mmCIF file of C-alpha atoms and ligand atoms in Angstrom:
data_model
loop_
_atom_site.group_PDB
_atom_site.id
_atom_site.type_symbol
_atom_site.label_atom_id
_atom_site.label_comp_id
_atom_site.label_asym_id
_atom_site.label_seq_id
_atom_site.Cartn_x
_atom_site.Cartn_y
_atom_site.Cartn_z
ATOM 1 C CA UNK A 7 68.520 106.125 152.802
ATOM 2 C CA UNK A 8 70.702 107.906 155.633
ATOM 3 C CA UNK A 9 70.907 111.087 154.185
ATOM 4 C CA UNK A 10 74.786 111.578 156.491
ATOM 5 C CA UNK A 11 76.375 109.390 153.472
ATOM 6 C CA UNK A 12 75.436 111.568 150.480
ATOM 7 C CA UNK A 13 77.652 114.769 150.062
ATOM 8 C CA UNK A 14 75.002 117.317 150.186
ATOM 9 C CA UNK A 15 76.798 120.902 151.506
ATOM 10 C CA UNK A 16 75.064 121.830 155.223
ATOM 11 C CA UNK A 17 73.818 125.032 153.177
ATOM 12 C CA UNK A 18 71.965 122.934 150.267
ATOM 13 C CA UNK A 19 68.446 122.406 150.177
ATOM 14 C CA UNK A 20 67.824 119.455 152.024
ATOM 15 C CA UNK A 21 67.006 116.513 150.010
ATOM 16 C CA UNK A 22 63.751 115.635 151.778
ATOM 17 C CA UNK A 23 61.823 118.235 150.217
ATOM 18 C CA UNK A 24 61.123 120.405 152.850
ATOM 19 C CA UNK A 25 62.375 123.287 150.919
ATOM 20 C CA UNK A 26 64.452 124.348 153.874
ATOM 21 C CA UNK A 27 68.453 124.158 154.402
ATOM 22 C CA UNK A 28 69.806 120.658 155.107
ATOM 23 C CA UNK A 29 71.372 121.923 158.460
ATOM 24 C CA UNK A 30 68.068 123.090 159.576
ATOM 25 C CA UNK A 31 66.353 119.824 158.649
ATOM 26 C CA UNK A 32 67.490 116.295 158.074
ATOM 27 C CA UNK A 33 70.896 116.888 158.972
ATOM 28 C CA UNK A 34 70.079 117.313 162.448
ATOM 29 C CA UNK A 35 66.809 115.688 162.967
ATOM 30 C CA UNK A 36 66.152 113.758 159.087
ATOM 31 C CA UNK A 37 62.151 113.751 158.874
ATOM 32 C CA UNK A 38 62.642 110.708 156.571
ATOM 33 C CA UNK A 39 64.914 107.883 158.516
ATOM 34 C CA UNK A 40 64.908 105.626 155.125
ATOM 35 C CA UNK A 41 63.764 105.190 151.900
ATOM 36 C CA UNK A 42 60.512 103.887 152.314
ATOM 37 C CA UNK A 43 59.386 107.050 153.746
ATOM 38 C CA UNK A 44 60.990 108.984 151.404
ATOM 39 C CA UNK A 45 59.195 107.357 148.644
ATOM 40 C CA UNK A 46 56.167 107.768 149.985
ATOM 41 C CA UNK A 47 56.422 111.356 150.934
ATOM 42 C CA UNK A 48 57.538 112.096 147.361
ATOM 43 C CA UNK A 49 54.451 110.339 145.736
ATOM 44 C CA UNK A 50 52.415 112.015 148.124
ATOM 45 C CA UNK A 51 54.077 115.823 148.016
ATOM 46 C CA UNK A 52 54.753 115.694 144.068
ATOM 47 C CA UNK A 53 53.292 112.206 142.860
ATOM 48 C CA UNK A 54 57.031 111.257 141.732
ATOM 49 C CA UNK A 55 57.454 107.487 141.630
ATOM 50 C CA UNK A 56 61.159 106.883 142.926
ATOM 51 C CA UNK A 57 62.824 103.822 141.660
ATOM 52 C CA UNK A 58 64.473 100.838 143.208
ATOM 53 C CA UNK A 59 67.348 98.950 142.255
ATOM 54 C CA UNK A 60 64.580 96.200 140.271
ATOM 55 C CA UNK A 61 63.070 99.077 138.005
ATOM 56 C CA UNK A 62 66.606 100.718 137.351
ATOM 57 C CA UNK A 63 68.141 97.620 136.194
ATOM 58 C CA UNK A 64 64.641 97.437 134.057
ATOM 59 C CA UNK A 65 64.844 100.886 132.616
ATOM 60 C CA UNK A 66 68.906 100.768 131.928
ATOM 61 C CA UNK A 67 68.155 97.741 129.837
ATOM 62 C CA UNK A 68 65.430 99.357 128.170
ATOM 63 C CA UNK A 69 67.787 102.441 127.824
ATOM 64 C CA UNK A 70 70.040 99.840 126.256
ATOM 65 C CA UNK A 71 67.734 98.900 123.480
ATOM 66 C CA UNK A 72 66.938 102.962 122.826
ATOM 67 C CA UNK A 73 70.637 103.491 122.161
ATOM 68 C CA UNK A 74 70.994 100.491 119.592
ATOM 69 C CA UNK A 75 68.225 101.323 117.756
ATOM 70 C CA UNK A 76 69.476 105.015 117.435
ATOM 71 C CA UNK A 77 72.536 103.645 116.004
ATOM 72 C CA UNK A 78 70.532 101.668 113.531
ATOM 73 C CA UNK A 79 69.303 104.751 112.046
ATOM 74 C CA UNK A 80 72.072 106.066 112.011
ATOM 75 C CA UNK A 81 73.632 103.480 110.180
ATOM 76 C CA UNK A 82 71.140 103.678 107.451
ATOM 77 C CA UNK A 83 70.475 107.648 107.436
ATOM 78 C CA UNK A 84 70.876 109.121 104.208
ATOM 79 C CA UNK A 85 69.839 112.050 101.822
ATOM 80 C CA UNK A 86 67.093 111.224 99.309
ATOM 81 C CA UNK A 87 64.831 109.102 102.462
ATOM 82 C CA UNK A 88 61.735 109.541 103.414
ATOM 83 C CA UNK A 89 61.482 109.883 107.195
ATOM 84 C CA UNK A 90 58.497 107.316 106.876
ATOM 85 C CA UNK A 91 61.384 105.041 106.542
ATOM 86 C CA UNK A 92 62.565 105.888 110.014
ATOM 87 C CA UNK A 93 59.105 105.176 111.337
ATOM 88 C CA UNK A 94 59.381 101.698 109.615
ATOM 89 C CA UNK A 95 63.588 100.590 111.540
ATOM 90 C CA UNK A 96 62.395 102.002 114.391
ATOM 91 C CA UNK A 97 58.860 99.982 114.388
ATOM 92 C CA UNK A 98 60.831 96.573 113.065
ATOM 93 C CA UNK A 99 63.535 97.039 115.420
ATOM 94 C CA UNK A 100 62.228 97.338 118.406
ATOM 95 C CA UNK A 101 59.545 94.332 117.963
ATOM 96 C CA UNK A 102 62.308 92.112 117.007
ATOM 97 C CA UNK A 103 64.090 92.737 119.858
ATOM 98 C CA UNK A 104 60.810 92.293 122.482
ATOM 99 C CA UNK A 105 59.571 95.827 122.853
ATOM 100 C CA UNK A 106 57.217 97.846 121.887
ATOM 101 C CA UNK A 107 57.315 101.747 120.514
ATOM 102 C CA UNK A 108 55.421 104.195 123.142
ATOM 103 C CA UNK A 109 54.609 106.430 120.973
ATOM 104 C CA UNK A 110 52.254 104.364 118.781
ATOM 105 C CA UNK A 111 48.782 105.076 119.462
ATOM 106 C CA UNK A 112 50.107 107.400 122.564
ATOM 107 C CA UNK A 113 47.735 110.199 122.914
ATOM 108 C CA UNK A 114 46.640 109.192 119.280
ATOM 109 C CA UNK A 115 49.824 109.764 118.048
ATOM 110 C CA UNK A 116 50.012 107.891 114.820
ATOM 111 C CA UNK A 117 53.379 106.590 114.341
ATOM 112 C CA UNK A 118 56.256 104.581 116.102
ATOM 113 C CA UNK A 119 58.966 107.479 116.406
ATOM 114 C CA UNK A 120 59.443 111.167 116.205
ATOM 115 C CA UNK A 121 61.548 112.532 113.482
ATOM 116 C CA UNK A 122 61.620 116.281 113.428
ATOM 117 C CA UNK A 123 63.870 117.513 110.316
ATOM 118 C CA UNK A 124 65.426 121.458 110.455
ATOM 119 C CA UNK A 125 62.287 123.592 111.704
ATOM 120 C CA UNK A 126 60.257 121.025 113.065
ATOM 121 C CA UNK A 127 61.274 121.215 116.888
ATOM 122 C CA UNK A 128 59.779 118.096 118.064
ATOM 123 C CA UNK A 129 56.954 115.531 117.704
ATOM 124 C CA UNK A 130 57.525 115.266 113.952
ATOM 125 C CA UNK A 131 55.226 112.588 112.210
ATOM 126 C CA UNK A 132 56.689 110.288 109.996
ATOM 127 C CA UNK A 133 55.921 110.602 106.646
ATOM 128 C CA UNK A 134 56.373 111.546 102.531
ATOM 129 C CA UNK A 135 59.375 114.104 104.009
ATOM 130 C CA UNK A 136 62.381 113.493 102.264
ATOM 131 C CA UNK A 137 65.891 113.973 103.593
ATOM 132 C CA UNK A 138 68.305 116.188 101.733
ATOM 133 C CA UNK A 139 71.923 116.821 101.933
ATOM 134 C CA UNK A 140 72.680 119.744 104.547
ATOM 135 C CA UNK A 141 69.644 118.841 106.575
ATOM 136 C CA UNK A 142 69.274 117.690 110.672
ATOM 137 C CA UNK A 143 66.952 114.949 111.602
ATOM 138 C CA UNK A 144 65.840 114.598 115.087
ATOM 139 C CA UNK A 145 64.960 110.731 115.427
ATOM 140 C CA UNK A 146 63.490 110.617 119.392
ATOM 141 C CA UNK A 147 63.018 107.049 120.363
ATOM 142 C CA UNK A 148 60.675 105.405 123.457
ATOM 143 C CA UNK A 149 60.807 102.240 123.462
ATOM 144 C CA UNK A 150 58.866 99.759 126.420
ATOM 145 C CA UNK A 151 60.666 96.610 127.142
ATOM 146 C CA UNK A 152 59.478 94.249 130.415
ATOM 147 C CA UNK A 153 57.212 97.070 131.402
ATOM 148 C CA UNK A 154 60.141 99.625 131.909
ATOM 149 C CA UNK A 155 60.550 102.405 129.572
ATOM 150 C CA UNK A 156 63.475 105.037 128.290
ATOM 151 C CA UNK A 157 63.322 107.576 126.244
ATOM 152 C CA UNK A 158 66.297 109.113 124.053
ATOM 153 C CA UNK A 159 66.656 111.152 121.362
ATOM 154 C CA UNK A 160 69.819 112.924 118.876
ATOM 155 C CA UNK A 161 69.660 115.579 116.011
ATOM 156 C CA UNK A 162 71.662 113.839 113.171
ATOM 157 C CA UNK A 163 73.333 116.032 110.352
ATOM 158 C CA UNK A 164 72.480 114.652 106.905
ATOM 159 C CA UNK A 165 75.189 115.108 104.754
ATOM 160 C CA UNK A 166 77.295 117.924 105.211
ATOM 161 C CA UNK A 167 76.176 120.703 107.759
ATOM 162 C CA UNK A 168 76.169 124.550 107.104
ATOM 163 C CA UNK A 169 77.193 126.756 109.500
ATOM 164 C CA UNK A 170 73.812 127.389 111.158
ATOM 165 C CA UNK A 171 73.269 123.810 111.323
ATOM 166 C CA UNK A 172 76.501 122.707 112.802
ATOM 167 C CA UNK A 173 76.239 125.802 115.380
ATOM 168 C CA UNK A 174 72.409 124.903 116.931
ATOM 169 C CA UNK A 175 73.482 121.042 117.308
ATOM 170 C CA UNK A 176 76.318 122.041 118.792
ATOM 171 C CA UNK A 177 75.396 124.546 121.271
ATOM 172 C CA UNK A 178 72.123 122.028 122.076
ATOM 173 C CA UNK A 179 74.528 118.980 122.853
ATOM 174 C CA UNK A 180 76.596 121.342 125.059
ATOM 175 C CA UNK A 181 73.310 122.498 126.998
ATOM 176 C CA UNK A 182 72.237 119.004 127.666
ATOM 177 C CA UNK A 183 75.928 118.150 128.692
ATOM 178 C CA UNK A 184 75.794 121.370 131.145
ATOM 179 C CA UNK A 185 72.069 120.373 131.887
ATOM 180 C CA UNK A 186 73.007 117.118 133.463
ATOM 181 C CA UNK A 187 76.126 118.348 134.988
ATOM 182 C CA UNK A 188 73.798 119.893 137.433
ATOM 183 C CA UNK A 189 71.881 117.233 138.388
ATOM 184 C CA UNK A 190 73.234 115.492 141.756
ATOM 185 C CA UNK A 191 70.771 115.052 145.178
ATOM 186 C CA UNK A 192 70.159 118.675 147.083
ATOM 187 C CA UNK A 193 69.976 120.310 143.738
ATOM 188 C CA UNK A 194 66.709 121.202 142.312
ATOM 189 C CA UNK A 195 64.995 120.874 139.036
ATOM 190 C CA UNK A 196 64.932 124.791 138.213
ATOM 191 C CA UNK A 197 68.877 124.404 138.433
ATOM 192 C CA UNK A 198 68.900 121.680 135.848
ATOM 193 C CA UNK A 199 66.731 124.231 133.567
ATOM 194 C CA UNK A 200 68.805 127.082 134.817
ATOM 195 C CA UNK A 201 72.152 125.773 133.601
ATOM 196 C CA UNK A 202 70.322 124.811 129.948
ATOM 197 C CA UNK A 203 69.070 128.410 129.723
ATOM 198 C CA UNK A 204 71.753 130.472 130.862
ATOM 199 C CA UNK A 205 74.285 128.854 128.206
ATOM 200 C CA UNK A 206 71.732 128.350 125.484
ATOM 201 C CA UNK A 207 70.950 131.633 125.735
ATOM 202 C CA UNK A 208 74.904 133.074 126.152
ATOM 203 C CA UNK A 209 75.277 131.448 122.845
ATOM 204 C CA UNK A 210 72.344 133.539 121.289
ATOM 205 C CA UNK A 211 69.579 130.497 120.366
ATOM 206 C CA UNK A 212 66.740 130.261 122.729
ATOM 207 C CA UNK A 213 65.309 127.836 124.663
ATOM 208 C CA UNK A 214 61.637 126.161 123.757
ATOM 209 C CA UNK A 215 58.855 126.333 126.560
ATOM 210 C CA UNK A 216 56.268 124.466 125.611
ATOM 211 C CA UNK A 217 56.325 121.271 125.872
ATOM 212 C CA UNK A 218 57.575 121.352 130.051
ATOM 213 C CA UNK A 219 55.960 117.455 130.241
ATOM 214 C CA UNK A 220 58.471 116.855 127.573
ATOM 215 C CA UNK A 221 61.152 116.937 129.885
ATOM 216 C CA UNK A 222 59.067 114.397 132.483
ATOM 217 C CA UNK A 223 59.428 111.639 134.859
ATOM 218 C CA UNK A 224 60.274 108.478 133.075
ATOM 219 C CA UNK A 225 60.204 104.574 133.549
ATOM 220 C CA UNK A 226 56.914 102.735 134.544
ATOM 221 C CA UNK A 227 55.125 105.533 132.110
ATOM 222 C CA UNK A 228 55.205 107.972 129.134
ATOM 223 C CA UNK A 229 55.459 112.010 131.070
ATOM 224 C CA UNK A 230 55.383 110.657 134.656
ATOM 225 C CA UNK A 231 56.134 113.255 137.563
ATOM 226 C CA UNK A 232 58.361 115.554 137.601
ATOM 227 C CA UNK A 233 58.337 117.864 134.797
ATOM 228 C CA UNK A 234 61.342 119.233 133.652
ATOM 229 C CA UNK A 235 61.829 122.669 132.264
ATOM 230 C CA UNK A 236 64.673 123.669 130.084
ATOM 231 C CA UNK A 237 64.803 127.119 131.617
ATOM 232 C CA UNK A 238 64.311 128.393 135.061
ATOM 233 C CA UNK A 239 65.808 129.990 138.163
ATOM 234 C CA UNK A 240 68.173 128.632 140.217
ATOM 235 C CA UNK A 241 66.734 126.450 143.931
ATOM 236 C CA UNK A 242 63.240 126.625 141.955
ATOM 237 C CA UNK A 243 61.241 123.364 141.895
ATOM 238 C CA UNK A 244 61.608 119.606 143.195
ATOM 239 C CA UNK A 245 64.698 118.508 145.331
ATOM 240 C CA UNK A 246 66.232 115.741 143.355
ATOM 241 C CA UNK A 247 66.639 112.984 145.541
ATOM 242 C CA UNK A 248 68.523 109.569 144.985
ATOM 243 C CA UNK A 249 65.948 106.729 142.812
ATOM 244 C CA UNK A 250 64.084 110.071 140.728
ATOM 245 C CA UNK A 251 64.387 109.097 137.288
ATOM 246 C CA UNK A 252 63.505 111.948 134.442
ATOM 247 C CA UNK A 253 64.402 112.819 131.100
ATOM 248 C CA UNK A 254 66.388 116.070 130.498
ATOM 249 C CA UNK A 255 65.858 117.064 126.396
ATOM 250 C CA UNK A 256 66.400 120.653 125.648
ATOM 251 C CA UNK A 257 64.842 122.306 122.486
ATOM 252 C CA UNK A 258 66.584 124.928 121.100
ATOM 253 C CA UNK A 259 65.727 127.209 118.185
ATOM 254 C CA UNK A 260 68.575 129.334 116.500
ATOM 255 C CA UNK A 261 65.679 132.657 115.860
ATOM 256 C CA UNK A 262 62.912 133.056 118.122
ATOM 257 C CA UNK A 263 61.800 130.570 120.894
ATOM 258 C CA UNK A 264 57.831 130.964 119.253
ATOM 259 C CA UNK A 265 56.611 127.667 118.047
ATOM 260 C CA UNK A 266 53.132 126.573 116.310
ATOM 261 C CA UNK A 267 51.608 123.525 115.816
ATOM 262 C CA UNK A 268 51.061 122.546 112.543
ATOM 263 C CA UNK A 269 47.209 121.069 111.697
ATOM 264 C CA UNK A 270 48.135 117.254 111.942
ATOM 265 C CA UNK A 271 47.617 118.589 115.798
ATOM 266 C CA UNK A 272 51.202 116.841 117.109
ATOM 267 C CA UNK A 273 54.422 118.704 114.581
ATOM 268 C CA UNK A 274 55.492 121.626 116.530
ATOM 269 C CA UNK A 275 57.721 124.007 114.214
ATOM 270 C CA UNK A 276 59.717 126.926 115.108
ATOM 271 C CA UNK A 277 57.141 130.350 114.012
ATOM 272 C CA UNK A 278 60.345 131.762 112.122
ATOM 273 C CA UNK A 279 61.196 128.768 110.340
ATOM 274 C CA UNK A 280 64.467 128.927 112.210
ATOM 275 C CA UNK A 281 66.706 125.771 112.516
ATOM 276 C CA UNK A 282 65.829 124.132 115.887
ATOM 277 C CA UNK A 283 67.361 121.126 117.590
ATOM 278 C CA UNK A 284 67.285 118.608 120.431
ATOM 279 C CA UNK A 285 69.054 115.621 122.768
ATOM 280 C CA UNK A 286 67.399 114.265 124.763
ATOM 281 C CA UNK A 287 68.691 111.554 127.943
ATOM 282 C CA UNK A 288 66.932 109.489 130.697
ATOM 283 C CA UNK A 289 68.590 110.391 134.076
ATOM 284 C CA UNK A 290 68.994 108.474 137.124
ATOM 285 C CA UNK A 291 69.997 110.682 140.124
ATOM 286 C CA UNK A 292 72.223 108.576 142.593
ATOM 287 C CA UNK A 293 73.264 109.104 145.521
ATOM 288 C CA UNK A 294 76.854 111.022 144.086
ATOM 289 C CA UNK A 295 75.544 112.942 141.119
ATOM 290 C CA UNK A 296 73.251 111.049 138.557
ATOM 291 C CA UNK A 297 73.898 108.050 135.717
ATOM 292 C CA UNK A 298 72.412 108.195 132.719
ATOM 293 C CA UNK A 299 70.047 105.394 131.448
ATOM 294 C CA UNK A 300 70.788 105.982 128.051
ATOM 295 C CA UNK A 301 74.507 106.917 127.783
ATOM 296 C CA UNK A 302 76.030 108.623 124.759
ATOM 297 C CA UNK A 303 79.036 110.506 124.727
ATOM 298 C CA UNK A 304 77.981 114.372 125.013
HETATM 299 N N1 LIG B 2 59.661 110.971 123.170
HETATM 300 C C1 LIG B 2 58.929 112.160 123.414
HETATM 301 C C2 LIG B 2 59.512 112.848 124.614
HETATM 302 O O1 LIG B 2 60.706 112.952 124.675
HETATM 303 C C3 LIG B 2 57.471 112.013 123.483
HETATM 304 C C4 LIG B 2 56.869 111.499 122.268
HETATM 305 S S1 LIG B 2 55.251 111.986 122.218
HETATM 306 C C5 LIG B 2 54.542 110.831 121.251
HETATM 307 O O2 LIG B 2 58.820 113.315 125.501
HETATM 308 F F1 LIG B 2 53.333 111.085 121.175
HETATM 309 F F2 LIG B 2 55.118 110.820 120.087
HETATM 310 F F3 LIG B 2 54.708 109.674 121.777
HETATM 311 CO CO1 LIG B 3 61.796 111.475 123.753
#
């Protein structure tokens, strides 16, 4: 990579991780010449695995496959389900199509899919729930195909929405939209949590920190490096350099920002029992800005 093509401002942190300004590093003497180096000084400084064109063509298909089989549930969402249900498209799907869930058996997770309905914030286990009119149902979908994984996820409204319900999806789909619109190379991951945080929080719902592996390094593994946090300060964190590849999936909780974990060790709730939602992308930063491996319209 010749870092004199990308449009990184002399006064941005230079993309080669030094932490210092690009005019005082790369731009006048780069300390990376190409993108073998580059590669190799991100494993070694932050064990981040960047990707080449072969794995991105990989993970966009996979990314592909995630999307579909979120508009399969879609499709067949409706009040009066059990979210077992979900577990059992999402499982059927994806094997009939030559992939295989990553959450099953991940961590000793028991299922194929998180669905996390109203309070449950994330990592909701399939099962007896049923769906009622008025609720939202996050369905978040891995799925491995070839090797190459992507991860996606969207809070659905069952039914009609109240006013609470409409207002956190909203204001979550927004952050993830403003979220991504700072990811480009030269910026850095705290500015990607920054942007979530500062609008979440403008809106009055807060942002979820557990869960900072959540936001990960995707592709070759489930939570790779980097992690991603949905909050943070501006120029904190990891450069973002062209071939990183990471999910960005905000939680946000209309009350307080307190969560628990419920005994089955993996369902997260909001402490309040506060409506909280979630959308969650797998991002490819490019050499202009970044593409999204699992487009949907934000
Ligand atoms: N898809 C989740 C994420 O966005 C992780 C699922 S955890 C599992 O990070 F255990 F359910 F697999
Ligand atoms: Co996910």
């Amino acid at each position: 990579m010749k870092f004199t093509k990308t449009k990184i401002g002399r006064n941005d942190l230079c993309p080669c991780g030094s932490g210092k300004k690009y005019k005082k590093c790369c731009l006048r003497k780069p300390r990376v010449s190409n993108s073998q180096d580059l590669k190799t000084s991100y494993y070694k400084r932050y064990k981040i695995r960047l990707k080449e064109s072969g794995d991105i063509a990989g993970i966009r298909k996979t990314g592909r496959l995630v999307l579909d089989t979120l508009d399969m549930v879609e499709e067949k969402l409706q009040s009066g389900m059990q979210t077992e249900e979900i577990n059992t498209l999402v499982h059927d799907y994806t094997l009939r199509h030559g992939a295989k869930p990553a959450p099953l058996h991940y961590r000793g997770y028991p299922k194929s899919v998180c669905v996390s309905v109203n309070e449950v914030i994330c990592h909701g286990i399939p099962g007896k729930r049923i769906l009622r009119d008025g609720d939202i149902v996050n369905v978040d979908i891995t799925s491995i195909l070839d090797g190459y994984l992507a991860d996606a996820n969207k809070t659905f409204f069952i039914g009609t929405p109240g006013e609470e319900a409409e207002r956190i999806v909203r204001v979550c789909k927004e952050s993830l939209k403003r979220g991504l619109e700072m990811v480009r190379p030269g910026n850095t991951i705290g500015d990607i949590g920054w942007a979530i945080q500062t609008y979440a929080e403008g809106e009055k719902c807060s942002v979820v920190r557990e869960f900072v592996e959540i936001g990960s390094g995707v592709g070759f593994e489930f939570h790779e490096a980097p992690q991603v946090p949905h909050y943070g300060k501006k120029r904190d964190g990891v450069v973002l350099v062209p071939g990183m590849v990471f999910t960005v999936e905000p939680m946000l909780n209309l009350g307080s920002k307190d969560i628990k974990v419920l005994g089955d060790q993996w369902t997260a709730v909001t402490k309040d029992g506060s409506l909280s939602a979630q959308f969650e992308q797998t991002i490819l930063v490019t050499e202009e800005g970044y593409e999204s491996l699992t487009p949907y319209p934000l």
